[in-house]
PDB file of C-alpha atoms in Angstrom:
ATOM      1  CA  UNK A  20      79.298 133.825  52.735  1.00 44.00           C
ATOM      2  CA  UNK A  21      78.081 130.335  53.201  1.00 45.00           C
ATOM      3  CA  UNK A  22      74.888 129.110  54.782  1.00 46.00           C
ATOM      4  CA  UNK A  23      75.247 126.168  57.146  1.00 43.00           C
ATOM      5  CA  UNK A  24      72.438 124.036  58.587  1.00 44.00           C
ATOM      6  CA  UNK A  25      72.999 123.654  62.340  1.00 42.00           C
ATOM      7  CA  UNK A  26      70.557 122.712  65.052  1.00 39.00           C
ATOM      8  CA  UNK A  27      67.702 122.939  62.522  1.00 39.00           C
ATOM      9  CA  UNK A  28      68.266 126.664  61.977  1.00 44.00           C
ATOM     10  CA  UNK A  29      70.111 128.501  59.259  1.00 46.00           C
ATOM     11  CA  UNK A  30      73.203 130.390  60.252  1.00 46.00           C
ATOM     12  CA  UNK A  31      75.418 132.553  58.100  1.00 50.00           C
ATOM     13  CA  UNK A  32      79.165 132.867  58.218  1.00 49.00           C
ATOM     14  CA  UNK A  33      79.969 136.425  59.199  1.00 50.00           C
ATOM     15  CA  UNK A  34      83.067 138.567  59.389  1.00 49.00           C
ATOM     16  CA  UNK A  35      86.036 136.786  60.881  1.00 49.00           C
ATOM     17  CA  UNK A  36      84.549 133.396  60.034  1.00 47.00           C
ATOM     18  CA  UNK A  37      82.095 133.468  62.935  1.00 51.00           C
ATOM     19  CA  UNK A  38      78.674 131.991  62.432  1.00 50.00           C
ATOM     20  CA  UNK A  39      75.707 134.264  63.017  1.00 60.00           C
ATOM     21  CA  UNK A  40      72.053 133.358  63.081  1.00 69.00           C
ATOM     22  CA  UNK A  41      68.699 134.272  64.554  1.00 84.00           C
ATOM     23  CA  UNK A  42      68.867 137.738  66.081  1.00 86.00           C
ATOM     24  CA  UNK A  43      72.117 138.604  64.361  1.00 89.00           C
ATOM     25  CA  UNK A  44      70.710 137.796  60.924  1.00 90.00           C
ATOM     26  CA  UNK A  45      67.589 139.867  61.647  1.00 93.00           C
ATOM     27  CA  UNK A  46      69.802 142.676  62.962  1.00 94.00           C
ATOM     28  CA  UNK A  47      71.803 142.692  59.724  1.00 95.00           C
ATOM     29  CA  UNK A  48      68.680 142.792  57.592  1.00 95.00           C
ATOM     30  CA  UNK A  49      67.275 145.588  59.763  1.00 96.00           C
ATOM     31  CA  UNK A  50      70.612 147.420  59.544  1.00 97.00           C
ATOM     32  CA  UNK A  51      70.483 147.237  55.749  1.00 97.00           C
ATOM     33  CA  UNK A  52      66.880 148.462  55.678  1.00 97.00           C
ATOM     34  CA  UNK A  53      67.639 151.417  57.931  1.00 97.00           C
ATOM     35  CA  UNK A  54      70.778 152.222  55.925  1.00 98.00           C
ATOM     36  CA  UNK A  55      68.759 152.298  52.683  1.00 97.00           C
ATOM     37  CA  UNK A  56      66.135 154.545  54.273  1.00 97.00           C
ATOM     38  CA  UNK A  57      68.869 156.878  55.500  1.00 98.00           C
ATOM     39  CA  UNK A  58      70.557 157.076  52.085  1.00 98.00           C
ATOM     40  CA  UNK A  59      67.209 157.920  50.464  1.00 98.00           C
ATOM     41  CA  UNK A  60      66.564 160.556  53.147  1.00 97.00           C
ATOM     42  CA  UNK A  61      69.976 162.159  52.584  1.00 97.00           C
ATOM     43  CA  UNK A  62      69.175 162.342  48.867  1.00 97.00           C
ATOM     44  CA  UNK A  63      65.796 163.901  49.631  1.00 97.00           C
ATOM     45  CA  UNK A  64      67.427 166.410  51.981  1.00 96.00           C
ATOM     46  CA  UNK A  65      69.828 167.504  49.225  1.00 96.00           C
ATOM     47  CA  UNK A  66      66.874 167.770  46.835  1.00 97.00           C
ATOM     48  CA  UNK A  67      65.077 170.041  49.322  1.00 96.00           C
ATOM     49  CA  UNK A  68      68.182 172.250  49.512  1.00 95.00           C
ATOM     50  CA  UNK A  69      68.241 172.405  45.723  1.00 96.00           C
ATOM     51  CA  UNK A  70      64.568 173.405  45.656  1.00 96.00           C
ATOM     52  CA  UNK A  71      65.402 176.158  48.121  1.00 95.00           C
ATOM     53  CA  UNK A  72      68.255 177.523  46.039  1.00 95.00           C
ATOM     54  CA  UNK A  73      66.853 177.133  42.534  1.00 97.00           C
ATOM     55  CA  UNK A  74      63.047 177.230  42.869  1.00 96.00           C
ATOM     56  CA  UNK A  75      61.731 178.943  45.994  1.00 96.00           C
ATOM     57  CA  UNK A  76      63.584 180.058  49.143  1.00 95.00           C
ATOM     58  CA  UNK A  77      60.434 179.160  51.085  1.00 94.00           C
ATOM     59  CA  UNK A  78      61.567 175.538  50.817  1.00 94.00           C
ATOM     60  CA  UNK A  79      64.305 176.169  53.397  1.00 94.00           C
ATOM     61  CA  UNK A  80      61.715 175.510  56.105  1.00 94.00           C
ATOM     62  CA  UNK A  81      61.163 172.018  54.674  1.00 95.00           C
ATOM     63  CA  UNK A  82      64.933 171.450  54.536  1.00 94.00           C
ATOM     64  CA  UNK A  83      65.352 172.564  58.170  1.00 92.00           C
ATOM     65  CA  UNK A  84      62.362 170.515  59.365  1.00 94.00           C
ATOM     66  CA  UNK A  85      63.163 167.295  57.507  1.00 95.00           C
ATOM     67  CA  UNK A  86      66.525 166.869  59.232  1.00 93.00           C
ATOM     68  CA  UNK A  87      64.697 166.424  62.542  1.00 93.00           C
ATOM     69  CA  UNK A  88      63.045 163.299  61.126  1.00 94.00           C
ATOM     70  CA  UNK A  89      66.343 161.706  60.089  1.00 94.00           C
ATOM     71  CA  UNK A  90      68.906 162.936  62.605  1.00 94.00           C
ATOM     72  CA  UNK A  91      68.690 159.843  64.822  1.00 95.00           C
ATOM     73  CA  UNK A  92      68.427 157.258  62.030  1.00 96.00           C
ATOM     74  CA  UNK A  93      72.188 156.492  62.188  1.00 96.00           C
ATOM     75  CA  UNK A  94      71.764 155.861  65.922  1.00 96.00           C
ATOM     76  CA  UNK A  95      69.129 153.235  65.047  1.00 96.00           C
ATOM     77  CA  UNK A  96      71.676 151.810  62.606  1.00 97.00           C
ATOM     78  CA  UNK A  97      74.139 151.493  65.476  1.00 96.00           C
ATOM     79  CA  UNK A  98      71.633 149.546  67.562  1.00 96.00           C
ATOM     80  CA  UNK A  99      70.774 147.236  64.657  1.00 96.00           C
ATOM     81  CA  UNK A 100      74.493 146.953  63.870  1.00 96.00           C
ATOM     82  CA  UNK A 101      75.364 145.776  67.369  1.00 94.00           C
ATOM     83  CA  UNK A 102      72.497 143.291  67.260  1.00 93.00           C
ATOM     84  CA  UNK A 103      73.554 142.109  63.813  1.00 94.00           C
ATOM     85  CA  UNK A 104      77.257 141.936  64.652  1.00 94.00           C
ATOM     86  CA  UNK A 105      78.057 143.847  61.484  1.00 95.00           C
ATOM     87  CA  UNK A 106      81.660 144.487  62.449  1.00 94.00           C
ATOM     88  CA  UNK A 107      83.629 147.436  63.711  1.00 96.00           C
ATOM     89  CA  UNK A 108      83.988 149.166  60.342  1.00 96.00           C
ATOM     90  CA  UNK A 109      80.228 149.461  59.751  1.00 97.00           C
ATOM     91  CA  UNK A 110      79.632 150.455  63.359  1.00 97.00           C
ATOM     92  CA  UNK A 111      82.219 153.227  63.132  1.00 97.00           C
ATOM     93  CA  UNK A 112      80.808 154.358  59.808  1.00 97.00           C
ATOM     94  CA  UNK A 113      77.314 154.495  61.313  1.00 97.00           C
ATOM     95  CA  UNK A 114      78.692 156.567  64.172  1.00 97.00           C
ATOM     96  CA  UNK A 115      80.411 158.835  61.625  1.00 97.00           C
ATOM     97  CA  UNK A 116      77.062 159.392  59.865  1.00 97.00           C
ATOM     98  CA  UNK A 117      75.516 160.315  63.216  1.00 96.00           C
ATOM     99  CA  UNK A 118      78.384 162.688  64.031  1.00 96.00           C
ATOM    100  CA  UNK A 119      78.293 164.323  60.597  1.00 96.00           C
ATOM    101  CA  UNK A 120      74.646 165.273  61.035  1.00 95.00           C
ATOM    102  CA  UNK A 121      75.528 167.220  64.163  1.00 93.00           C
ATOM    103  CA  UNK A 122      78.542 168.779  62.451  1.00 94.00           C
ATOM    104  CA  UNK A 123      76.069 169.889  59.775  1.00 93.00           C
ATOM    105  CA  UNK A 124      74.085 171.682  62.513  1.00 90.00           C
ATOM    106  CA  UNK A 125      77.271 173.444  63.559  1.00 91.00           C
ATOM    107  CA  UNK A 126      78.094 174.560  60.015  1.00 91.00           C
ATOM    108  CA  UNK A 127      74.556 175.810  59.440  1.00 88.00           C
ATOM    109  CA  UNK A 128      74.229 177.714  62.716  1.00 87.00           C
ATOM    110  CA  UNK A 129      77.651 179.331  63.099  1.00 85.00           C
ATOM    111  CA  UNK A 130      77.795 181.085  59.737  1.00 80.00           C
ATOM    112  CA  UNK A 131      76.884 184.379  61.397  1.00 82.00           C
ATOM    113  CA  UNK A 132      80.019 184.111  63.548  1.00 87.00           C
ATOM    114  CA  UNK A 133      82.410 182.572  61.000  1.00 87.00           C
ATOM    115  CA  UNK A 134      80.906 182.710  57.482  1.00 84.00           C
ATOM    116  CA  UNK A 135      83.523 180.349  56.038  1.00 89.00           C
ATOM    117  CA  UNK A 136      82.176 177.538  58.228  1.00 91.00           C
ATOM    118  CA  UNK A 137      78.970 177.618  56.181  1.00 89.00           C
ATOM    119  CA  UNK A 138      80.932 176.655  53.080  1.00 91.00           C
ATOM    120  CA  UNK A 139      81.648 173.294  54.727  1.00 93.00           C
ATOM    121  CA  UNK A 140      77.923 172.472  54.903  1.00 93.00           C
ATOM    122  CA  UNK A 141      77.558 171.222  51.288  1.00 93.00           C
ATOM    123  CA  UNK A 142      80.970 169.531  51.425  1.00 95.00           C
ATOM    124  CA  UNK A 143      79.931 167.538  54.481  1.00 95.00           C
ATOM    125  CA  UNK A 144      76.644 166.748  52.713  1.00 95.00           C
ATOM    126  CA  UNK A 145      78.647 165.184  49.872  1.00 96.00           C
ATOM    127  CA  UNK A 146      80.631 163.060  52.317  1.00 97.00           C
ATOM    128  CA  UNK A 147      77.421 162.135  54.147  1.00 97.00           C
ATOM    129  CA  UNK A 148      75.851 160.984  50.879  1.00 97.00           C
ATOM    130  CA  UNK A 149      78.960 159.028  49.818  1.00 98.00           C
ATOM    131  CA  UNK A 150      79.320 157.316  53.190  1.00 98.00           C
ATOM    132  CA  UNK A 151      75.624 156.442  53.397  1.00 98.00           C
ATOM    133  CA  UNK A 152      75.824 154.749  49.972  1.00 98.00           C
ATOM    134  CA  UNK A 153      78.998 152.936  51.007  1.00 97.00           C
ATOM    135  CA  UNK A 154      77.333 151.651  54.190  1.00 98.00           C
ATOM    136  CA  UNK A 155      74.370 150.357  52.160  1.00 97.00           C
ATOM    137  CA  UNK A 156      76.758 148.615  49.752  1.00 97.00           C
ATOM    138  CA  UNK A 157      78.748 146.977  52.549  1.00 96.00           C
ATOM    139  CA  UNK A 158      75.606 145.937  54.451  1.00 96.00           C
ATOM    140  CA  UNK A 159      74.104 144.436  51.281  1.00 96.00           C
ATOM    141  CA  UNK A 160      77.206 142.333  50.749  1.00 93.00           C
ATOM    142  CA  UNK A 161      77.352 141.392  54.419  1.00 91.00           C
ATOM    143  CA  UNK A 162      73.947 139.717  54.313  1.00 87.00           C
ATOM    144  CA  UNK A 163      74.828 137.806  51.150  1.00 83.00           C
ATOM    145  CA  UNK A 164      73.805 140.149  48.362  1.00 70.00           C
ATOM    146  CA  UNK A 165      77.063 139.638  46.496  1.00 60.00           C
ATOM    147  CA  UNK A 166      80.782 139.283  46.907  1.00 55.00           C
ATOM    148  CA  UNK A 167      82.416 142.030  48.991  1.00 49.00           C
ATOM    149  CA  UNK A 168      85.476 143.533  47.333  1.00 50.00           C
TER     150      UNK A 168
END
């Protein structure tokens, strides 16, 4: 990405060669910050599940409660993403993170009806973790943190 001086303000060349500046630049930085927070929260959520399985089952309450603090974070990413003009791919990936959280609710709450559905819960958690890291990586490169490959 290249920085260009125009009208006494710095603008950055974005996806598709368009120039973005001002609100868009702030939106991209905010998007990256929220994405990092979300990735850390997903890691913490998996840690809480591990504590519940391997240390004390009483930690399940923390695991169940913590998700309520992070469930709408991908929605905030979407808002920042639209403001930052991050591109369709990152917007869709943010939406996918949001959708996966609610699929996780489904897999956790319908195990009494179809026990096999519960087995998808940790698998979706792996995909959620992978995608959250990928979004951080792409957002970092989008704001000029390195060359996107």
